[in-house]
Tab-separated table of C-alpha atoms in Angstrom:
chain	number	residue	atom	x	y	z
K	169	MET	CA	0.000	0.000	0.000
K	170	SER	CA	2.829	2.392	0.866
K	171	LEU	CA	4.421	1.799	-2.548
K	172	ASN	CA	1.107	2.673	-4.172
K	173	TYR	CA	1.052	5.960	-2.233
K	174	ILE	CA	4.575	6.763	-3.371
K	175	ARG	CA	3.732	5.983	-6.993
K	176	ASN	CA	0.577	8.142	-6.873
K	177	PHE	CA	2.492	10.983	-5.233
K	178	TYR	CA	5.273	10.758	-7.819
K	179	GLU	CA	2.846	10.703	-10.745
K	180	GLY	CA	0.849	13.591	-9.285
K	181	CYS	CA	3.951	15.762	-8.934
K	182	LEU	CA	5.127	14.979	-12.471
K	183	ARG	CA	1.727	15.102	-14.169
K	184	PRO	CA	-0.571	17.723	-12.626
K	185	PRO	CA	-4.236	17.706	-13.748
K	186	THR	CA	-3.869	20.772	-15.997
K	187	VAL	CA	-1.942	21.267	-19.233
K	188	ILE	CA	-0.409	24.504	-17.962
K	189	GLY	CA	0.508	22.751	-14.715
K	190	GLN	CA	2.397	20.108	-16.674
K	191	PHE	CA	4.222	22.800	-18.640
K	192	HIS	CA	5.003	24.563	-15.349
K	193	THR	CA	6.497	21.343	-13.996
K	194	LEU	CA	8.627	20.980	-17.131
K	195	PHE	CA	9.705	24.634	-17.012
K	196	PHE	CA	10.281	24.559	-13.255
K	197	GLY	CA	12.039	21.218	-13.147
K	198	SER	CA	14.135	21.432	-16.281
K	199	VAL	CA	14.961	24.993	-17.280
K	200	ARG	CA	14.962	26.790	-13.954
K	201	MET	CA	16.845	24.149	-11.968
K	202	PHE	CA	19.353	23.585	-14.776
K	203	PHE	CA	19.935	27.335	-15.063
K	204	LEU	CA	20.484	27.678	-11.332
K	205	GLY	CA	22.496	24.502	-10.839
K	206	VAL	CA	24.880	24.835	-13.780
K	207	LEU	CA	25.113	28.516	-14.677
K	208	GLY	CA	24.565	29.724	-11.113
K	209	PHE	CA	27.624	27.854	-9.916
K	210	ALA	CA	29.667	29.134	-12.867
K	211	VAL	CA	28.756	32.777	-12.167
K	212	TYR	CA	28.713	32.807	-8.352
K	213	GLY	CA	30.853	29.797	-7.443
K	214	ASN	CA	34.129	31.624	-6.676
K	215	GLU	CA	32.740	35.062	-5.891
K	216	ALA	CA	33.999	35.148	-2.298
K	217	LEU	CA	37.551	34.239	-3.375
K	218	HIS	CA	37.775	37.073	-5.933
K	219	PHE	CA	36.020	39.704	-3.820
K	220	SER	CA	38.778	42.136	-2.789
K	221	CYS	CA	38.896	45.359	-0.810
K	222	ASP	CA	41.423	48.117	-0.271
K	223	PRO	CA	43.594	47.265	1.633
K	224	ASP	CA	43.538	43.661	0.453
K	225	ARG	CA	43.483	41.820	3.783
K	226	ARG	CA	41.742	38.508	4.333
K	227	GLU	CA	39.761	39.519	7.423
K	228	LEU	CA	38.605	42.733	5.748
K	229	ASN	CA	37.607	40.904	2.569
K	230	LEU	CA	35.571	38.360	4.538
K	231	TYR	CA	33.924	41.014	6.695
K	232	CYS	CA	32.924	43.142	3.708
K	233	TYR	CA	31.797	40.162	1.657
K	234	ASN	CA	29.428	39.132	4.455
K	235	GLN	CA	28.127	42.687	4.427
K	236	PHE	CA	27.787	42.610	0.646
K	237	ARG	CA	26.093	39.169	0.655
K	238	PRO	CA	24.028	38.531	3.814
K	239	ILE	CA	22.973	35.337	2.048
K	240	THR	CA	24.585	33.885	-1.065
K	241	PRO	CA	22.342	34.022	-4.164
K	242	GLN	CA	22.642	30.272	-4.811
K	243	VAL	CA	21.352	29.457	-1.310
K	244	PHE	CA	18.524	31.991	-1.607
K	245	TRP	CA	17.350	30.666	-4.985
K	246	ALA	CA	17.647	27.039	-3.856
K	247	LEU	CA	15.475	27.852	-0.823
K	248	GLN	CA	13.031	29.643	-3.131
K	249	LEU	CA	12.722	26.599	-5.398
K	250	VAL	CA	12.187	24.216	-2.478
K	251	THR	CA	9.684	26.525	-0.753
K	252	VAL	CA	7.612	27.019	-3.902
K	253	LEU	CA	7.432	23.237	-4.362
K	254	VAL	CA	5.925	22.684	-0.904
K	255	PRO	CA	2.234	23.623	-1.550
K	256	GLY	CA	1.986	21.380	-4.618
K	257	ALA	CA	3.832	18.554	-2.856
K	258	VAL	CA	1.465	18.748	0.142
K	259	PHE	CA	-1.577	18.638	-2.136
K	260	HIS	CA	-0.286	15.670	-4.138
K	261	LEU	CA	0.612	13.870	-0.902
K	262	TYR	CA	-2.967	14.434	0.264
K	263	ALA	CA	-4.281	13.170	-3.097
K	264	ALA	CA	-2.036	10.102	-2.915
K	265	CYS	CA	-3.217	9.247	0.608
K	266	LYS	CA	-6.856	9.609	-0.499
K	267	ASN	CA	-6.238	7.633	-3.706
K	268	ILE	CA	-7.490	10.533	-5.819
K	269	ASP	CA	-6.833	10.213	-9.551
K	270	GLN	CA	-5.597	13.292	-11.401
K	271	GLU	CA	-8.796	13.285	-13.493
K	272	GLU	CA	-10.937	13.457	-10.334
K	273	ILE	CA	-9.262	16.618	-9.067
K	274	LEU	CA	-11.064	18.885	-11.518
K	275	GLU	CA	-14.304	16.902	-11.414
K	276	ARG	CA	-14.953	17.234	-7.679
K	277	PRO	CA	-15.439	20.778	-6.317
K	278	LEU	CA	-13.680	20.145	-2.975
K	279	TYR	CA	-10.534	18.766	-4.603
K	280	THR	CA	-10.581	21.595	-7.136
K	281	VAL	CA	-10.686	24.181	-4.338
K	282	TYR	CA	-7.776	22.493	-2.563
K	283	TYR	CA	-5.746	22.461	-5.763
K	284	ILE	CA	-6.489	26.137	-6.487
K	285	ILE	CA	-5.381	27.005	-2.941
K	286	SER	CA	-2.065	25.209	-3.551
K	287	VAL	CA	-1.566	27.210	-6.774
K	288	LEU	CA	-2.436	30.482	-4.991
K	289	LEU	CA	0.104	29.650	-2.277
K	290	ARG	CA	2.742	29.154	-4.981
K	291	ILE	CA	1.930	32.602	-6.366
K	292	ILE	CA	2.189	34.176	-2.909
K	293	LEU	CA	5.531	32.472	-2.226
K	294	GLU	CA	6.916	33.576	-5.598
K	295	VAL	CA	5.826	37.181	-4.949
K	296	ILE	CA	7.463	37.111	-1.507
K	297	ALA	CA	10.643	35.667	-3.050
K	298	PHE	CA	10.631	38.401	-5.709
K	299	TRP	CA	10.301	41.066	-3.011
K	300	LEU	CA	13.064	39.527	-0.867
K	301	GLN	CA	15.371	39.184	-3.870
K	302	SER	CA	14.894	42.845	-4.786
K	303	HIS	CA	15.760	43.899	-1.224
K	304	LEU	CA	18.724	41.539	-0.830
K	305	PHE	CA	20.345	41.827	-4.264
K	306	GLY	CA	18.665	44.760	-6.027
K	307	PHE	CA	18.266	44.758	-9.797
K	308	GLN	CA	21.864	45.533	-10.757
K	309	VAL	CA	25.278	44.479	-9.456
K	310	HIS	CA	27.632	47.464	-9.282
K	311	PRO	CA	31.385	47.017	-9.855
K	312	VAL	CA	32.296	48.805	-6.605
K	313	PHE	CA	30.834	48.160	-3.158
K	314	MET	CA	31.409	50.673	-0.365
K	315	CYS	CA	31.909	48.720	2.830
K	316	ASP	CA	31.534	50.186	6.319
K	317	ALA	CA	34.301	48.372	8.179
K	318	SER	CA	34.600	50.777	11.114
K	319	SER	CA	33.347	48.138	13.579
K	320	LEU	CA	36.126	45.787	12.436
K	321	GLU	CA	38.921	48.325	12.844
K	322	LYS	CA	38.615	52.108	13.197
K	323	THR	CA	41.394	52.778	10.686
K	324	PHE	CA	39.336	51.155	7.911
K	325	ASN	CA	36.150	53.271	8.194
K	326	VAL	CA	34.539	53.080	4.711
K	327	THR	CA	36.539	51.062	2.220
K	328	ARG	CA	36.125	50.307	-1.488
K	329	CYS	CA	35.632	46.712	-2.574
K	330	MET	CA	35.735	45.365	-6.102
K	331	VAL	CA	32.926	43.030	-7.167
K	332	PRO	CA	34.141	40.427	-9.709
K	333	GLU	CA	32.182	39.808	-12.927
K	334	HIS	CA	29.478	42.305	-12.009
K	335	PHE	CA	28.019	42.429	-15.540
K	336	GLU	CA	27.528	38.650	-15.695
K	337	LYS	CA	25.876	38.736	-12.287
K	338	THR	CA	23.501	41.495	-13.433
K	339	ILE	CA	22.453	39.364	-16.418
K	340	PHE	CA	21.954	36.298	-14.225
K	341	LEU	CA	20.006	38.350	-11.689
K	342	SER	CA	17.696	39.625	-14.432
K	343	ALA	CA	17.178	36.058	-15.653
K	344	MET	CA	16.136	34.879	-12.176
K	345	TYR	CA	13.652	37.762	-11.900
K	346	THR	CA	12.297	36.756	-15.304
K	347	PHE	CA	11.909	33.118	-14.225
K	348	THR	CA	9.964	34.223	-11.153
K	349	VAL	CA	7.628	36.406	-13.236
K	350	ILE	CA	7.089	33.592	-15.775
K	351	THR	CA	6.267	31.159	-12.967
K	352	ILE	CA	3.724	33.591	-11.491
K	353	LEU	CA	2.088	34.071	-14.903
K	354	LEU	CA	1.938	30.298	-15.432
K	355	CYS	CA	0.252	29.855	-12.056
K	356	VAL	CA	-2.313	32.551	-12.879
K	357	ALA	CA	-2.945	30.940	-16.275
K	358	GLU	CA	-3.344	27.553	-14.572
K	359	ILE	CA	-6.079	28.951	-12.321
K	360	PHE	CA	-7.912	30.277	-15.389
K	361	GLU	CA	-7.582	26.862	-17.039
K	362	ILE	CA	-9.013	25.175	-13.939
K	363	LEU	CA	-11.983	27.561	-13.847
K	364	CYS	CA	-12.673	27.089	-17.569
K	365	ARG	CA	-12.541	23.304	-17.271
K	366	ARG	CA	-14.788	23.374	-14.200
K	367	LEU	CA	-17.317	25.386	-16.179
K	368	GLY	CA	-17.044	22.788	-18.931
K	369	TYR	CA	-17.795	19.974	-16.478
K	370	LEU	CA	-20.802	21.887	-15.103
K	371	ASN	CA	-22.164	22.578	-18.600
K	372	ASN	CA	-21.821	18.905	-19.553
K	373	GLN	CA	-23.838	17.917	-16.515
């Protein structure tokens, strides 16, 4: 029985009941994760090693880098991806435990409402992630970062730090914003598809 639950959960996650949901899974699972996993590491992988300040001292570089990056972009985006997956995963786990077929989800009003709530939660989480990303990283990476290192050593005060490959990071940052917006639009479109198909079921009855 437990293996049947796992199979139903796996199939539900891979093949949602809507066409747009299936495209979202493909886009989310393939393009976004590949972009983050491969290109993200290439762009941000050695950022801390090449981040240098004036004077170029290890403790100053580390202190200013932590000020420049309260959280590394790769960790933030990985947490975003995992968090956004949670509502859908919870719903499909519920469906697997109840032995609900994917076709039944849009045929029964209660299951449809639950599924719409999971999609709305994804939208909310993506919007929150977009807002946090804009506050943590901004929309552009500047080549010079002014670091307030006075608490580390009074002689430092405000020091200039050079940000490596700032143009590449700006492009990557823009791409991640774009992925978030596309995901939100797909979720909104999925809700419209659900409503249209529900109306179709009602008209057929």
